[in-house]
C-alpha positions as a printed NumPy array, in Angstrom:
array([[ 25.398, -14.893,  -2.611],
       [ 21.801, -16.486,  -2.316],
       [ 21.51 , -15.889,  -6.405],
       [ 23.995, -16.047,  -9.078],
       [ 24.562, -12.959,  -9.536],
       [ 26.241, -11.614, -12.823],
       [ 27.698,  -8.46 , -13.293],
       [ 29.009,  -6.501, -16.049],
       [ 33.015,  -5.095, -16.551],
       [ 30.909,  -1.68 , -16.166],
       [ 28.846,  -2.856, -13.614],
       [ 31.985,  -3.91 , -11.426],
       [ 33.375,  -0.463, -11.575],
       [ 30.619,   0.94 , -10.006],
       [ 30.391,  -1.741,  -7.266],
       [ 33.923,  -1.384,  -6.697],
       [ 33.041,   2.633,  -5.68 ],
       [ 29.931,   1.062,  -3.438],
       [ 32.272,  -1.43 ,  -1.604],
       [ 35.201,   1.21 ,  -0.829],
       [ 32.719,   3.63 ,   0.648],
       [ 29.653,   1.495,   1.753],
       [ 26.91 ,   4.035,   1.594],
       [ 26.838,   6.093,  -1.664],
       [ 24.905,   8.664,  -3.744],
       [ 25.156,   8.895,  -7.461],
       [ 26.449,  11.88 ,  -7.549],
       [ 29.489,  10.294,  -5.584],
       [ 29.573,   7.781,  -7.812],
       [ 29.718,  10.198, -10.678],
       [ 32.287,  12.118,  -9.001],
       [ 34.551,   8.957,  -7.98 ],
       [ 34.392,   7.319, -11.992],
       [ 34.581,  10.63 , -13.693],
       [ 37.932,  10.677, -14.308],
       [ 38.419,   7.445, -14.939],
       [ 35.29 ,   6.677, -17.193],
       [ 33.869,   8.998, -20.22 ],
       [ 30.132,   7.92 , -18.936],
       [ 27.935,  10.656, -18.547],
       [ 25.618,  10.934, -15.811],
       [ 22.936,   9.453, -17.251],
       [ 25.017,   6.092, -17.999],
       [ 26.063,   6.096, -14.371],
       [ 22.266,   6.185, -13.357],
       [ 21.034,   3.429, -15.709],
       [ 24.073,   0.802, -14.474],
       [ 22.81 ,   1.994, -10.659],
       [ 19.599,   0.957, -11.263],
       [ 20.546,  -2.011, -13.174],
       [ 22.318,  -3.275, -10.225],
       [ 19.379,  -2.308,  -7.803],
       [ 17.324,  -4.769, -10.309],
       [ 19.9  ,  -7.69 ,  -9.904],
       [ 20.456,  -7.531,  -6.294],
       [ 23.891,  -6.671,  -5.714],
       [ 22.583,  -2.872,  -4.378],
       [ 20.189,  -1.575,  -1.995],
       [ 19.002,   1.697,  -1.93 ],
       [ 17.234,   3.82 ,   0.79 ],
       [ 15.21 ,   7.611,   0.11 ],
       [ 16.665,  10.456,   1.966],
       [ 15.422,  13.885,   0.82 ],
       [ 15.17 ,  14.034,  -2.865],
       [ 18.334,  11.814,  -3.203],
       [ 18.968,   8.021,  -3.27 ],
       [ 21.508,   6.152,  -0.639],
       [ 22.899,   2.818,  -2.351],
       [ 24.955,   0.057,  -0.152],
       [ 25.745,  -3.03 ,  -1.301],
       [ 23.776,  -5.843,  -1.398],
       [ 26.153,  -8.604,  -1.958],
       [ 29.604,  -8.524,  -0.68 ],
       [ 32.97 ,  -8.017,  -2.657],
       [ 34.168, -11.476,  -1.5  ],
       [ 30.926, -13.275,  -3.159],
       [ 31.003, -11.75 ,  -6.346],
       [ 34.348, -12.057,  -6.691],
       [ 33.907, -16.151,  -5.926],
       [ 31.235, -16.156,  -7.983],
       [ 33.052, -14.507, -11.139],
       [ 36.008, -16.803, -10.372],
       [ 33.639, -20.143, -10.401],
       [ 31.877, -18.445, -13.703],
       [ 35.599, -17.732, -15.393],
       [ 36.368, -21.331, -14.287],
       [ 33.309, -22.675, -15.624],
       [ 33.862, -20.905, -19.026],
       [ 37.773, -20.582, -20.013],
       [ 38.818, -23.64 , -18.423],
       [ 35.807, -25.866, -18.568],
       [ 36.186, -26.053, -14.659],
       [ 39.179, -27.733, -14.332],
       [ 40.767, -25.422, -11.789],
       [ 44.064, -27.831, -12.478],
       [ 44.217, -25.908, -16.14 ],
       [ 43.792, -22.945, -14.529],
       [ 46.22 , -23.389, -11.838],
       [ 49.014, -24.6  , -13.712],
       [ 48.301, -21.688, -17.12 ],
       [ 48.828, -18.809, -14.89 ],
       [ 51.847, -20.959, -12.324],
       [ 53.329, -20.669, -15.57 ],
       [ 52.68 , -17.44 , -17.327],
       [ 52.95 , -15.117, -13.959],
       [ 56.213, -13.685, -11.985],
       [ 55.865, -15.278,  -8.983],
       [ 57.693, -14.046,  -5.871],
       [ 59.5  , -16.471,  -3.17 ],
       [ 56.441, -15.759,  -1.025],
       [ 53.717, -16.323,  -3.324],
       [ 55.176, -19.485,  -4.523],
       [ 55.716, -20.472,  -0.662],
       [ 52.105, -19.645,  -0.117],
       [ 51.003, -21.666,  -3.422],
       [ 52.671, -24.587,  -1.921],
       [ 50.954, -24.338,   1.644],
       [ 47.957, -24.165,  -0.178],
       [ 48.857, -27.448,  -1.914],
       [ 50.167, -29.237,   0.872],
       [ 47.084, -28.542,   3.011],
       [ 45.077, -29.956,  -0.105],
       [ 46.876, -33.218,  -0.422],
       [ 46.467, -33.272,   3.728],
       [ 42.87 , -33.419,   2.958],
       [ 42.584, -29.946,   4.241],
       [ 41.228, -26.289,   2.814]])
């Protein structure tokens, strides 16, 4: 992302709508978080334009209805809410972090095969 970019929980659930579908109207977004949400129209509207504000969306006209795409991709904010969580839980140590959830998560064969890839490539001076 050129800008830090911080997002709310809310904030993400809407973005999560704009980065399935890529073009969007509120009224889709309405639709889409309806029944998962109890926000009203209005609430859906205000985190829209909140987002427009920060960056992450762009909107266009067309007719008497607004046409929002994201601004940012999913991949950035979701690096820069990782280096932010980092930052703040673990005091950037991504050793702590690495080694809490190693411990506290049911791993599968794979994912601990992958883990270790990931690891050897590091110590190979690689990734």
């Amino acid at each position: 992302m050129p800008q830090s970019i911080q997002i709310s929980e809310s904030e993400w659930e809407v973005m999560q709508v704009a980065w399935d579908r890529g073009r969007i109207t509120a009224a889709e977004v309405i639709e889409a978080l309806g029944p998962r949400t109890t926000w009203n129209h209005r609430t859906i509207r205000t985190l829209l334009n909140r987002l427009i504000n920060k960056g992450a969306l762009n909107y266009v006209e067309d007719g008497n209805r607004y046409l929002y795409s994201p601004a940012v991709t999913r991949n950035a904010c979701v690096r820069e809410e990782g280096e932010s969580f980092l930052h703040r839980v673990f005091g950037g140590d991504p050793a702590s972090l690495l080694v809490h959830f190693a411990k506290r998560s049911k791993l599968t064969e794979a994912e601990i095969a992958e883990l270790q890839r990931i690891l050897d490539e590091k110590r190979k001076g690689g990734v």
